[in-house]
């Protein structure tokens, strides 16, 4: 392998590469859905060509060294692929192939990526920048406002591919916030499916604001309410927890488009009513401070550095055990990419975005949302036959009142 084209993975990249398998693909996707059901693939391919020149660390395949996992930047172009599905299935990336797919259909395109390449906020930025470049090429002019986005026709920048974890780690030990006795709904395993529902963003935001909640806190309260009802039906008393990714850039400046995300395990407050539960959730989100996030970064970085001279086949086994322990400590997962704001000329062409999480073997139900314009999209990734609990969540969010 050409060492000049080799990238050593950050600690989250090492983690996802070690646990990667057909049962745990470690993938997710961000999709852009246009109002007009026409997408010109040759124009999209030209935009992708410029994107990977600017961000070569996206066009990579996995490489296993003796001690660590690496990415090898590919010299061959990244070819877009036709995919009629409106939502990418977040499939397994076979060894040796590129870890980013650009899929397109009649009126949409989707970026499907392995989590070792980047995090959700980064992929959303890449998807939006690709959309802007596509619109720019389509119009045959340079008039689209790209401020705050990636100029796909620009030059590569080193800070966009830095390992931000290494810069902010301070090697402090932290206490785990994981509950060992966690409730997971009884389920009959089936092939993964995705259920997407759209909501009017101003309506959902108004409901959350009326209760003094953020959008994330409000939706999570509804998710917990549904899990609580299901737990009662099964007669179980274990804790209900949710793993929530946290964008570290909120607390520590970084222009890295690789992985720079931590997490917080939110435990459902054992309260009688929706209001008390929601504000118990809010109190836990208030615990997410720069010190908390730096501690989380540092603990993972410390573990990775302790194992830097451990052969990869041993390290992989250890990471897999850690990964199973972490995922088994959560009832579900919820990730919110927030509101994606686009230049008006581009926004007018977009119907919605979609955000889809891949399979997590120990979580039969996971949820992800993203918003743009006035549309909020919430997608459930399910490996359970019964979808009634998901439908209850969507129904409750769509109602005028709350539980």
mmCIF file of C-alpha atoms in Angstrom:
data_model
loop_
_atom_site.group_PDB
_atom_site.id
_atom_site.type_symbol
_atom_site.label_atom_id
_atom_site.label_comp_id
_atom_site.label_asym_id
_atom_site.label_seq_id
_atom_site.Cartn_x
_atom_site.Cartn_y
_atom_site.Cartn_z
ATOM 1 C CA UNK A 1 0.000 0.000 0.000
ATOM 2 C CA UNK A 2 1.159 3.509 -0.795
ATOM 3 C CA UNK A 3 1.850 5.033 2.644
ATOM 4 C CA UNK A 4 1.268 8.538 1.312
ATOM 5 C CA UNK A 5 -2.346 7.572 0.646
ATOM 6 C CA UNK A 6 -2.841 5.899 4.021
ATOM 7 C CA UNK A 7 -4.910 7.412 6.847
ATOM 8 C CA UNK A 8 -4.707 6.007 10.361
ATOM 9 C CA UNK A 9 -8.202 5.855 11.795
ATOM 10 C CA UNK A 10 -9.324 7.886 14.781
ATOM 11 C CA UNK A 11 -10.660 6.004 17.791
ATOM 12 C CA UNK A 12 -14.254 5.866 16.535
ATOM 13 C CA UNK A 13 -13.005 4.643 13.172
ATOM 14 C CA UNK A 14 -10.988 1.884 14.882
ATOM 15 C CA UNK A 15 -14.094 0.898 16.840
ATOM 16 C CA UNK A 16 -16.434 0.665 13.844
ATOM 17 C CA UNK A 17 -13.868 -1.187 11.732
ATOM 18 C CA UNK A 18 -13.425 -3.802 14.464
ATOM 19 C CA UNK A 19 -17.148 -4.456 14.978
ATOM 20 C CA UNK A 20 -18.014 -4.314 11.267
ATOM 21 C CA UNK A 21 -19.807 -7.418 9.981
ATOM 22 C CA UNK A 22 -22.835 -8.344 7.900
ATOM 23 C CA UNK A 23 -24.893 -8.374 11.116
ATOM 24 C CA UNK A 24 -23.438 -5.034 12.247
ATOM 25 C CA UNK A 25 -22.586 -3.078 9.086
ATOM 26 C CA UNK A 26 -21.715 0.189 10.849
ATOM 27 C CA UNK A 27 -23.308 2.268 8.101
ATOM 28 C CA UNK A 28 -25.737 5.170 7.907
ATOM 29 C CA UNK A 29 -27.027 7.460 5.174
ATOM 30 C CA UNK A 30 -28.200 10.989 4.418
ATOM 31 C CA UNK A 31 -30.531 11.479 1.470
ATOM 32 C CA UNK A 32 -31.629 14.563 -0.479
ATOM 33 C CA UNK A 33 -35.099 14.403 -2.034
ATOM 34 C CA UNK A 34 -35.924 16.956 -4.736
ATOM 35 C CA UNK A 35 -39.311 18.505 -5.451
ATOM 36 C CA UNK A 36 -38.957 17.908 -9.170
ATOM 37 C CA UNK A 37 -38.666 14.154 -9.893
ATOM 38 C CA UNK A 38 -35.771 14.656 -12.282
ATOM 39 C CA UNK A 39 -32.105 14.146 -11.461
ATOM 40 C CA UNK A 40 -29.417 14.209 -14.139
ATOM 41 C CA UNK A 41 -26.846 11.519 -13.271
ATOM 42 C CA UNK A 42 -24.123 12.946 -15.515
ATOM 43 C CA UNK A 43 -24.305 16.278 -13.670
ATOM 44 C CA UNK A 44 -24.331 14.527 -10.286
ATOM 45 C CA UNK A 45 -21.258 12.498 -11.324
ATOM 46 C CA UNK A 46 -19.417 15.688 -12.269
ATOM 47 C CA UNK A 47 -20.265 17.156 -8.858
ATOM 48 C CA UNK A 48 -19.042 13.974 -7.119
ATOM 49 C CA UNK A 49 -15.776 14.109 -9.099
ATOM 50 C CA UNK A 50 -15.094 17.580 -7.736
ATOM 51 C CA UNK A 51 -16.113 16.572 -4.224
ATOM 52 C CA UNK A 52 -13.628 13.693 -3.933
ATOM 53 C CA UNK A 53 -10.810 15.871 -5.263
ATOM 54 C CA UNK A 54 -11.559 18.344 -2.473
ATOM 55 C CA UNK A 55 -12.124 15.601 0.135
ATOM 56 C CA UNK A 56 -9.988 12.615 -0.942
ATOM 57 C CA UNK A 57 -10.340 11.038 2.528
ATOM 58 C CA UNK A 58 -13.950 10.173 1.601
ATOM 59 C CA UNK A 59 -12.989 7.960 -1.332
ATOM 60 C CA UNK A 60 -11.306 5.173 0.615
ATOM 61 C CA UNK A 61 -11.291 1.479 1.374
ATOM 62 C CA UNK A 62 -10.438 -0.267 4.617
ATOM 63 C CA UNK A 63 -6.942 -1.626 5.208
ATOM 64 C CA UNK A 64 -5.839 -3.783 8.152
ATOM 65 C CA UNK A 65 -2.315 -3.194 9.437
ATOM 66 C CA UNK A 66 -0.536 -5.218 12.114
ATOM 67 C CA UNK A 67 -1.552 -2.910 14.979
ATOM 68 C CA UNK A 68 -4.313 -0.673 13.602
ATOM 69 C CA UNK A 69 -6.974 -0.145 10.971
ATOM 70 C CA UNK A 70 -6.306 2.344 8.203
ATOM 71 C CA UNK A 71 -8.050 3.861 5.226
ATOM 72 C CA UNK A 72 -6.367 3.794 1.855
ATOM 73 C CA UNK A 73 -7.359 6.658 -0.429
ATOM 74 C CA UNK A 74 -8.408 5.311 -3.812
ATOM 75 C CA UNK A 75 -6.964 6.625 -7.052
ATOM 76 C CA UNK A 76 -9.927 5.487 -9.152
ATOM 77 C CA UNK A 77 -12.980 7.779 -9.344
ATOM 78 C CA UNK A 78 -16.005 7.248 -7.128
ATOM 79 C CA UNK A 79 -18.814 6.137 -9.434
ATOM 80 C CA UNK A 80 -22.401 6.954 -8.575
ATOM 81 C CA UNK A 81 -24.846 4.029 -8.540
ATOM 82 C CA UNK A 82 -28.504 3.865 -9.494
ATOM 83 C CA UNK A 83 -30.784 2.968 -6.587
ATOM 84 C CA UNK A 84 -34.536 3.385 -6.915
ATOM 85 C CA UNK A 85 -35.203 3.011 -3.203
ATOM 86 C CA UNK A 86 -36.090 6.358 -1.647
ATOM 87 C CA UNK A 87 -34.163 5.423 1.505
ATOM 88 C CA UNK A 88 -30.772 3.708 1.300
ATOM 89 C CA UNK A 89 -30.772 0.349 3.103
ATOM 90 C CA UNK A 90 -27.450 0.932 4.944
ATOM 91 C CA UNK A 91 -25.848 -2.265 3.745
ATOM 92 C CA UNK A 92 -22.652 -4.072 4.563
ATOM 93 C CA UNK A 93 -19.523 -2.732 2.834
ATOM 94 C CA UNK A 94 -17.534 -5.706 1.590
ATOM 95 C CA UNK A 95 -13.784 -5.659 2.200
ATOM 96 C CA UNK A 96 -11.827 -3.951 -0.549
ATOM 97 C CA UNK A 97 -14.631 -1.744 -1.831
ATOM 98 C CA UNK A 98 -15.089 2.012 -1.334
ATOM 99 C CA UNK A 99 -16.623 2.958 2.019
ATOM 100 C CA UNK A 100 -18.844 5.659 0.542
ATOM 101 C CA UNK A 101 -21.645 5.105 -1.945
ATOM 102 C CA UNK A 102 -23.451 7.827 -3.839
ATOM 103 C CA UNK A 103 -26.811 6.420 -4.881
ATOM 104 C CA UNK A 104 -29.339 8.166 -7.071
ATOM 105 C CA UNK A 105 -32.882 7.639 -8.289
ATOM 106 C CA UNK A 106 -35.487 9.526 -10.243
ATOM 107 C CA UNK A 107 -35.595 12.527 -7.958
ATOM 108 C CA UNK A 108 -33.170 11.897 -5.124
ATOM 109 C CA UNK A 109 -29.589 11.060 -4.227
ATOM 110 C CA UNK A 110 -28.249 9.462 -1.085
ATOM 111 C CA UNK A 111 -24.808 9.276 0.495
ATOM 112 C CA UNK A 112 -24.356 5.967 2.290
ATOM 113 C CA UNK A 113 -21.169 5.694 4.331
ATOM 114 C CA UNK A 114 -19.332 3.497 6.783
ATOM 115 C CA UNK A 115 -19.075 5.189 10.168
ATOM 116 C CA UNK A 116 -15.275 4.901 10.163
ATOM 117 C CA UNK A 117 -15.184 7.568 7.430
ATOM 118 C CA UNK A 118 -17.206 10.355 9.071
ATOM 119 C CA UNK A 119 -20.025 11.158 11.481
ATOM 120 C CA UNK A 120 -23.608 12.219 10.752
ATOM 121 C CA UNK A 121 -23.092 15.992 10.873
ATOM 122 C CA UNK A 122 -20.139 15.686 8.497
ATOM 123 C CA UNK A 123 -22.112 13.565 6.039
ATOM 124 C CA UNK A 124 -24.993 16.055 6.145
ATOM 125 C CA UNK A 125 -22.517 18.841 5.320
ATOM 126 C CA UNK A 126 -21.083 16.790 2.448
ATOM 127 C CA UNK A 127 -24.561 15.973 1.091
ATOM 128 C CA UNK A 128 -25.624 19.632 1.232
ATOM 129 C CA UNK A 129 -22.409 20.792 -0.437
ATOM 130 C CA UNK A 130 -22.840 18.184 -3.153
ATOM 131 C CA UNK A 131 -26.415 19.391 -3.694
ATOM 132 C CA UNK A 132 -25.231 22.996 -4.003
ATOM 133 C CA UNK A 133 -22.556 22.012 -6.521
ATOM 134 C CA UNK A 134 -25.111 19.961 -8.489
ATOM 135 C CA UNK A 135 -27.435 22.982 -8.690
ATOM 136 C CA UNK A 136 -24.515 25.206 -9.659
ATOM 137 C CA UNK A 137 -23.503 22.906 -12.513
ATOM 138 C CA UNK A 138 -27.106 22.523 -13.605
ATOM 139 C CA UNK A 139 -27.488 26.290 -13.900
ATOM 140 C CA UNK A 140 -24.164 26.609 -15.695
ATOM 141 C CA UNK A 141 -23.091 29.479 -13.497
ATOM 142 C CA UNK A 142 -21.173 30.278 -10.295
ATOM 143 C CA UNK A 143 -23.980 32.208 -8.660
ATOM 144 C CA UNK A 144 -24.949 29.795 -5.865
ATOM 145 C CA UNK A 145 -23.990 31.032 -2.394
ATOM 146 C CA UNK A 146 -21.602 28.470 -0.848
ATOM 147 C CA UNK A 147 -20.736 30.340 2.333
ATOM 148 C CA UNK A 148 -20.704 27.913 5.265
ATOM 149 C CA UNK A 149 -20.524 24.900 2.931
ATOM 150 C CA UNK A 150 -17.758 22.992 1.169
ATOM 151 C CA UNK A 151 -16.721 24.354 -2.222
ATOM 152 C CA UNK A 152 -16.588 21.116 -4.202
ATOM 153 C CA UNK A 153 -14.562 22.895 -6.877
ATOM 154 C CA UNK A 154 -12.051 24.212 -4.316
ATOM 155 C CA UNK A 155 -8.696 22.888 -3.103
ATOM 156 C CA UNK A 156 -8.265 20.242 -0.389
ATOM 157 C CA UNK A 157 -7.669 21.531 3.148
ATOM 158 C CA UNK A 158 -5.720 19.601 5.758
ATOM 159 C CA UNK A 159 -7.911 20.631 8.694
ATOM 160 C CA UNK A 160 -10.880 18.905 7.089
ATOM 161 C CA UNK A 161 -9.292 15.500 7.560
ATOM 162 C CA UNK A 162 -7.613 15.926 10.962
ATOM 163 C CA UNK A 163 -8.065 13.503 13.858
ATOM 164 C CA UNK A 164 -9.836 15.926 16.197
ATOM 165 C CA UNK A 165 -9.999 13.409 19.058
ATOM 166 C CA UNK A 166 -6.220 13.367 19.385
ATOM 167 C CA UNK A 167 -6.123 17.171 19.633
ATOM 168 C CA UNK A 168 -8.566 17.416 22.533
ATOM 169 C CA UNK A 169 -7.877 14.278 24.569
ATOM 170 C CA UNK A 170 -6.363 14.822 28.007
ATOM 171 C CA UNK A 171 -6.258 11.191 29.175
ATOM 172 C CA UNK A 172 -8.588 11.660 32.123
ATOM 173 C CA UNK A 173 -10.592 8.711 33.363
ATOM 174 C CA UNK A 174 -14.369 9.018 33.411
ATOM 175 C CA UNK A 175 -17.219 7.190 35.035
ATOM 176 C CA UNK A 176 -19.539 5.235 32.765
ATOM 177 C CA UNK A 177 -23.178 6.315 32.707
ATOM 178 C CA UNK A 178 -24.347 2.915 31.484
ATOM 179 C CA UNK A 179 -27.041 0.921 33.286
ATOM 180 C CA UNK A 180 -26.338 -2.823 33.267
ATOM 181 C CA UNK A 181 -30.008 -3.818 33.680
ATOM 182 C CA UNK A 182 -31.554 -2.473 30.513
ATOM 183 C CA UNK A 183 -34.922 -3.201 28.949
ATOM 184 C CA UNK A 184 -35.027 -4.365 25.332
ATOM 185 C CA UNK A 185 -38.494 -5.083 23.875
ATOM 186 C CA UNK A 186 -39.279 -8.693 23.166
ATOM 187 C CA UNK A 187 -39.177 -9.108 19.417
ATOM 188 C CA UNK A 188 -39.096 -11.547 16.565
ATOM 189 C CA UNK A 189 -35.976 -10.717 14.515
ATOM 190 C CA UNK A 190 -36.524 -9.984 10.831
ATOM 191 C CA UNK A 191 -34.582 -8.382 8.014
ATOM 192 C CA UNK A 192 -33.983 -4.693 8.679
ATOM 193 C CA UNK A 193 -36.624 -2.269 7.496
ATOM 194 C CA UNK A 194 -36.949 1.507 7.633
ATOM 195 C CA UNK A 195 -40.159 3.389 8.392
ATOM 196 C CA UNK A 196 -40.085 7.099 7.583
ATOM 197 C CA UNK A 197 -42.638 9.723 8.546
ATOM 198 C CA UNK A 198 -42.621 13.449 7.855
ATOM 199 C CA UNK A 199 -43.929 16.181 10.135
ATOM 200 C CA UNK A 200 -44.434 19.918 9.839
ATOM 201 C CA UNK A 201 -41.374 21.293 11.604
ATOM 202 C CA UNK A 202 -43.007 24.531 12.890
ATOM 203 C CA UNK A 203 -45.800 22.481 14.509
ATOM 204 C CA UNK A 204 -43.430 20.085 16.291
ATOM 205 C CA UNK A 205 -41.151 22.940 17.374
ATOM 206 C CA UNK A 206 -44.119 24.853 18.788
ATOM 207 C CA UNK A 207 -45.216 21.797 20.798
ATOM 208 C CA UNK A 208 -41.714 21.361 22.195
ATOM 209 C CA UNK A 209 -41.301 25.060 22.982
ATOM 210 C CA UNK A 210 -44.655 25.157 24.788
ATOM 211 C CA UNK A 211 -43.283 22.573 27.203
ATOM 212 C CA UNK A 212 -39.889 24.266 27.565
ATOM 213 C CA UNK A 213 -38.150 21.486 25.621
ATOM 214 C CA UNK A 214 -35.803 21.198 22.693
ATOM 215 C CA UNK A 215 -36.917 19.194 19.683
ATOM 216 C CA UNK A 216 -34.627 16.311 20.671
ATOM 217 C CA UNK A 217 -35.965 16.222 24.243
ATOM 218 C CA UNK A 218 -39.555 16.341 23.028
ATOM 219 C CA UNK A 219 -39.201 13.507 20.506
ATOM 220 C CA UNK A 220 -37.231 11.416 22.967
ATOM 221 C CA UNK A 221 -39.994 11.773 25.553
ATOM 222 C CA UNK A 222 -42.414 10.274 23.039
ATOM 223 C CA UNK A 223 -39.992 7.446 22.264
ATOM 224 C CA UNK A 224 -39.599 6.702 25.971
ATOM 225 C CA UNK A 225 -43.380 6.822 26.482
ATOM 226 C CA UNK A 226 -43.856 4.164 23.814
ATOM 227 C CA UNK A 227 -41.110 1.982 25.280
ATOM 228 C CA UNK A 228 -42.631 2.374 28.740
ATOM 229 C CA UNK A 229 -46.042 1.246 27.476
ATOM 230 C CA UNK A 230 -44.469 -1.754 25.740
ATOM 231 C CA UNK A 231 -42.528 -2.609 28.897
ATOM 232 C CA UNK A 232 -45.761 -2.583 30.897
ATOM 233 C CA UNK A 233 -47.383 -4.945 28.391
ATOM 234 C CA UNK A 234 -44.492 -7.352 28.878
ATOM 235 C CA UNK A 235 -44.471 -6.956 32.677
ATOM 236 C CA UNK A 236 -40.772 -6.017 32.821
ATOM 237 C CA UNK A 237 -39.125 -3.613 35.277
ATOM 238 C CA UNK A 238 -35.680 -2.999 33.778
ATOM 239 C CA UNK A 239 -34.437 0.517 33.004
ATOM 240 C CA UNK A 240 -35.132 2.117 29.639
ATOM 241 C CA UNK A 241 -32.148 3.960 28.161
ATOM 242 C CA UNK A 242 -31.340 5.747 24.925
ATOM 243 C CA UNK A 243 -27.924 6.345 23.372
ATOM 244 C CA UNK A 244 -27.684 9.865 21.931
ATOM 245 C CA UNK A 245 -24.731 10.960 19.745
ATOM 246 C CA UNK A 246 -23.269 14.370 20.622
ATOM 247 C CA UNK A 247 -21.442 16.494 18.050
ATOM 248 C CA UNK A 248 -18.153 17.409 19.744
ATOM 249 C CA UNK A 249 -17.788 20.460 17.478
ATOM 250 C CA UNK A 250 -20.490 22.103 19.581
ATOM 251 C CA UNK A 251 -17.966 22.260 22.430
ATOM 252 C CA UNK A 252 -14.541 22.131 20.761
ATOM 253 C CA UNK A 253 -13.741 24.005 17.528
ATOM 254 C CA UNK A 254 -12.779 21.744 14.648
ATOM 255 C CA UNK A 255 -13.250 21.789 10.889
ATOM 256 C CA UNK A 256 -12.656 18.055 10.656
ATOM 257 C CA UNK A 257 -15.085 16.184 8.408
ATOM 258 C CA UNK A 258 -14.018 12.850 9.835
ATOM 259 C CA UNK A 259 -15.535 11.401 13.008
ATOM 260 C CA UNK A 260 -15.750 13.835 15.915
ATOM 261 C CA UNK A 261 -18.722 12.707 17.945
ATOM 262 C CA UNK A 262 -19.266 11.419 21.462
ATOM 263 C CA UNK A 263 -22.424 10.162 23.158
ATOM 264 C CA UNK A 264 -24.616 10.356 26.224
ATOM 265 C CA UNK A 265 -26.818 7.594 27.592
ATOM 266 C CA UNK A 266 -30.120 9.124 28.677
ATOM 267 C CA UNK A 267 -32.106 7.068 31.187
ATOM 268 C CA UNK A 268 -35.882 7.311 31.149
ATOM 269 C CA UNK A 269 -37.109 9.026 34.332
ATOM 270 C CA UNK A 270 -39.482 6.689 36.164
ATOM 271 C CA UNK A 271 -42.227 9.320 36.448
ATOM 272 C CA UNK A 272 -45.972 9.114 36.146
ATOM 273 C CA UNK A 273 -46.633 11.762 33.503
ATOM 274 C CA UNK A 274 -45.267 12.970 30.192
ATOM 275 C CA UNK A 275 -44.329 16.403 31.568
ATOM 276 C CA UNK A 276 -42.260 15.029 34.461
ATOM 277 C CA UNK A 277 -40.572 12.501 32.177
ATOM 278 C CA UNK A 278 -39.703 15.143 29.594
ATOM 279 C CA UNK A 279 -38.136 17.475 32.156
ATOM 280 C CA UNK A 280 -36.220 14.582 33.689
ATOM 281 C CA UNK A 281 -34.757 14.044 30.230
ATOM 282 C CA UNK A 282 -33.970 17.763 29.983
ATOM 283 C CA UNK A 283 -32.003 17.645 33.252
ATOM 284 C CA UNK A 284 -29.823 14.854 31.859
ATOM 285 C CA UNK A 285 -29.116 16.818 28.684
ATOM 286 C CA UNK A 286 -28.007 19.720 30.887
ATOM 287 C CA UNK A 287 -25.217 17.442 32.148
ATOM 288 C CA UNK A 288 -23.631 17.497 28.687
ATOM 289 C CA UNK A 289 -20.931 20.105 29.260
ATOM 290 C CA UNK A 290 -17.482 20.674 27.719
ATOM 291 C CA UNK A 291 -15.970 18.835 30.689
ATOM 292 C CA UNK A 292 -18.261 15.842 30.210
ATOM 293 C CA UNK A 293 -17.518 15.623 26.489
ATOM 294 C CA UNK A 294 -13.770 16.018 26.952
ATOM 295 C CA UNK A 295 -13.853 13.255 29.531
ATOM 296 C CA UNK A 296 -15.630 10.960 27.072
ATOM 297 C CA UNK A 297 -13.141 11.795 24.319
ATOM 298 C CA UNK A 298 -10.235 11.240 26.663
ATOM 299 C CA UNK A 299 -11.418 7.896 27.978
ATOM 300 C CA UNK A 300 -11.782 6.416 24.492
ATOM 301 C CA UNK A 301 -8.485 7.894 23.334
ATOM 302 C CA UNK A 302 -6.775 6.508 26.441
ATOM 303 C CA UNK A 303 -8.065 3.012 25.693
ATOM 304 C CA UNK A 304 -6.952 3.209 22.070
ATOM 305 C CA UNK A 305 -3.463 4.410 23.045
ATOM 306 C CA UNK A 306 -3.084 1.727 25.708
ATOM 307 C CA UNK A 307 -3.617 -0.833 22.977
ATOM 308 C CA UNK A 308 -1.387 0.783 20.356
ATOM 309 C CA UNK A 309 1.173 -2.046 20.516
ATOM 310 C CA UNK A 310 -1.380 -4.856 20.769
ATOM 311 C CA UNK A 311 -1.639 -6.899 17.537
ATOM 312 C CA UNK A 312 -4.801 -6.091 15.609
ATOM 313 C CA UNK A 313 -6.336 -9.557 15.827
ATOM 314 C CA UNK A 314 -6.255 -9.285 19.645
ATOM 315 C CA UNK A 315 -7.314 -5.637 19.667
ATOM 316 C CA UNK A 316 -10.248 -6.452 17.384
ATOM 317 C CA UNK A 317 -11.523 -9.073 19.828
ATOM 318 C CA UNK A 318 -11.256 -6.617 22.744
ATOM 319 C CA UNK A 319 -13.038 -3.829 20.849
ATOM 320 C CA UNK A 320 -15.820 -6.188 19.800
ATOM 321 C CA UNK A 321 -16.400 -7.127 23.449
ATOM 322 C CA UNK A 322 -16.457 -3.440 24.424
ATOM 323 C CA UNK A 323 -18.810 -2.659 21.541
ATOM 324 C CA UNK A 324 -21.252 -5.366 22.536
ATOM 325 C CA UNK A 325 -21.177 -4.151 26.132
ATOM 326 C CA UNK A 326 -21.959 -0.563 25.078
ATOM 327 C CA UNK A 327 -24.805 -1.429 22.720
ATOM 328 C CA UNK A 328 -26.242 -3.956 25.164
ATOM 329 C CA UNK A 329 -26.404 -1.122 27.706
ATOM 330 C CA UNK A 330 -29.061 0.734 25.705
ATOM 331 C CA UNK A 331 -32.704 0.051 24.925
ATOM 332 C CA UNK A 332 -32.649 2.228 21.829
ATOM 333 C CA UNK A 333 -30.777 4.988 20.021
ATOM 334 C CA UNK A 334 -31.835 8.407 18.747
ATOM 335 C CA UNK A 335 -29.810 10.759 16.560
ATOM 336 C CA UNK A 336 -30.892 14.243 15.459
ATOM 337 C CA UNK A 337 -28.930 16.025 12.724
ATOM 338 C CA UNK A 338 -30.896 19.192 13.388
ATOM 339 C CA UNK A 339 -32.055 21.788 10.860
ATOM 340 C CA UNK A 340 -30.128 21.966 7.598
ATOM 341 C CA UNK A 341 -30.259 25.498 6.208
ATOM 342 C CA UNK A 342 -29.557 25.899 2.504
ATOM 343 C CA UNK A 343 -29.219 28.916 0.206
ATOM 344 C CA UNK A 344 -32.728 29.950 -0.858
ATOM 345 C CA UNK A 345 -32.155 29.160 -4.532
ATOM 346 C CA UNK A 346 -31.258 25.594 -3.520
ATOM 347 C CA UNK A 347 -33.784 25.248 -0.686
ATOM 348 C CA UNK A 348 -36.627 25.895 -3.110
ATOM 349 C CA UNK A 349 -35.664 22.747 -5.037
ATOM 350 C CA UNK A 350 -35.630 20.425 -1.982
ATOM 351 C CA UNK A 351 -38.649 18.521 -0.684
ATOM 352 C CA UNK A 352 -36.895 16.964 2.320
ATOM 353 C CA UNK A 353 -33.794 15.265 3.689
ATOM 354 C CA UNK A 354 -33.699 11.750 5.113
ATOM 355 C CA UNK A 355 -31.358 10.341 7.757
ATOM 356 C CA UNK A 356 -31.159 6.597 8.296
ATOM 357 C CA UNK A 357 -29.200 4.627 10.879
ATOM 358 C CA UNK A 358 -27.786 1.205 10.100
ATOM 359 C CA UNK A 359 -28.411 -1.990 12.025
ATOM 360 C CA UNK A 360 -27.373 -2.232 15.666
ATOM 361 C CA UNK A 361 -27.759 -5.928 16.599
ATOM 362 C CA UNK A 362 -28.675 -5.289 20.242
ATOM 363 C CA UNK A 363 -31.232 -2.572 19.444
ATOM 364 C CA UNK A 364 -34.311 -3.754 17.512
ATOM 365 C CA UNK A 365 -35.604 -0.159 17.294
ATOM 366 C CA UNK A 366 -33.543 2.960 16.500
ATOM 367 C CA UNK A 367 -34.576 6.445 15.448
ATOM 368 C CA UNK A 368 -33.016 9.282 13.441
ATOM 369 C CA UNK A 369 -34.315 12.666 12.347
ATOM 370 C CA UNK A 370 -33.274 15.619 10.237
ATOM 371 C CA UNK A 371 -35.054 18.770 9.108
ATOM 372 C CA UNK A 372 -34.817 21.226 6.264
ATOM 373 C CA UNK A 373 -37.229 23.976 5.299
ATOM 374 C CA UNK A 374 -40.502 23.232 7.093
ATOM 375 C CA UNK A 375 -40.211 19.430 6.945
ATOM 376 C CA UNK A 376 -38.945 17.192 9.738
ATOM 377 C CA UNK A 377 -38.207 13.597 8.745
ATOM 378 C CA UNK A 378 -38.108 10.846 11.384
ATOM 379 C CA UNK A 379 -36.939 7.380 10.355
ATOM 380 C CA UNK A 380 -37.016 4.204 12.437
ATOM 381 C CA UNK A 381 -34.562 1.409 11.700
ATOM 382 C CA UNK A 382 -36.200 -1.824 12.818
ATOM 383 C CA UNK A 383 -35.039 -5.421 13.033
ATOM 384 C CA UNK A 384 -38.246 -6.529 14.772
ATOM 385 C CA UNK A 385 -41.341 -7.908 13.076
ATOM 386 C CA UNK A 386 -43.716 -5.829 15.208
ATOM 387 C CA UNK A 387 -43.874 -2.184 14.082
ATOM 388 C CA UNK A 388 -46.784 -1.163 16.342
ATOM 389 C CA UNK A 389 -44.554 0.687 18.813
ATOM 390 C CA UNK A 390 -43.098 2.832 16.025
ATOM 391 C CA UNK A 391 -46.544 3.631 14.695
ATOM 392 C CA UNK A 392 -47.595 4.707 18.203
ATOM 393 C CA UNK A 393 -44.669 7.142 18.366
ATOM 394 C CA UNK A 394 -45.508 8.650 14.971
ATOM 395 C CA UNK A 395 -49.186 8.889 15.859
ATOM 396 C CA UNK A 396 -48.456 10.626 19.188
ATOM 397 C CA UNK A 397 -46.150 13.163 17.514
ATOM 398 C CA UNK A 398 -48.789 13.916 14.888
ATOM 399 C CA UNK A 399 -51.593 14.498 17.406
ATOM 400 C CA UNK A 400 -52.557 17.950 18.604
ATOM 401 C CA UNK A 401 -51.838 17.093 22.245
ATOM 402 C CA UNK A 402 -49.281 14.965 24.084
ATOM 403 C CA UNK A 403 -49.448 11.863 26.215
#
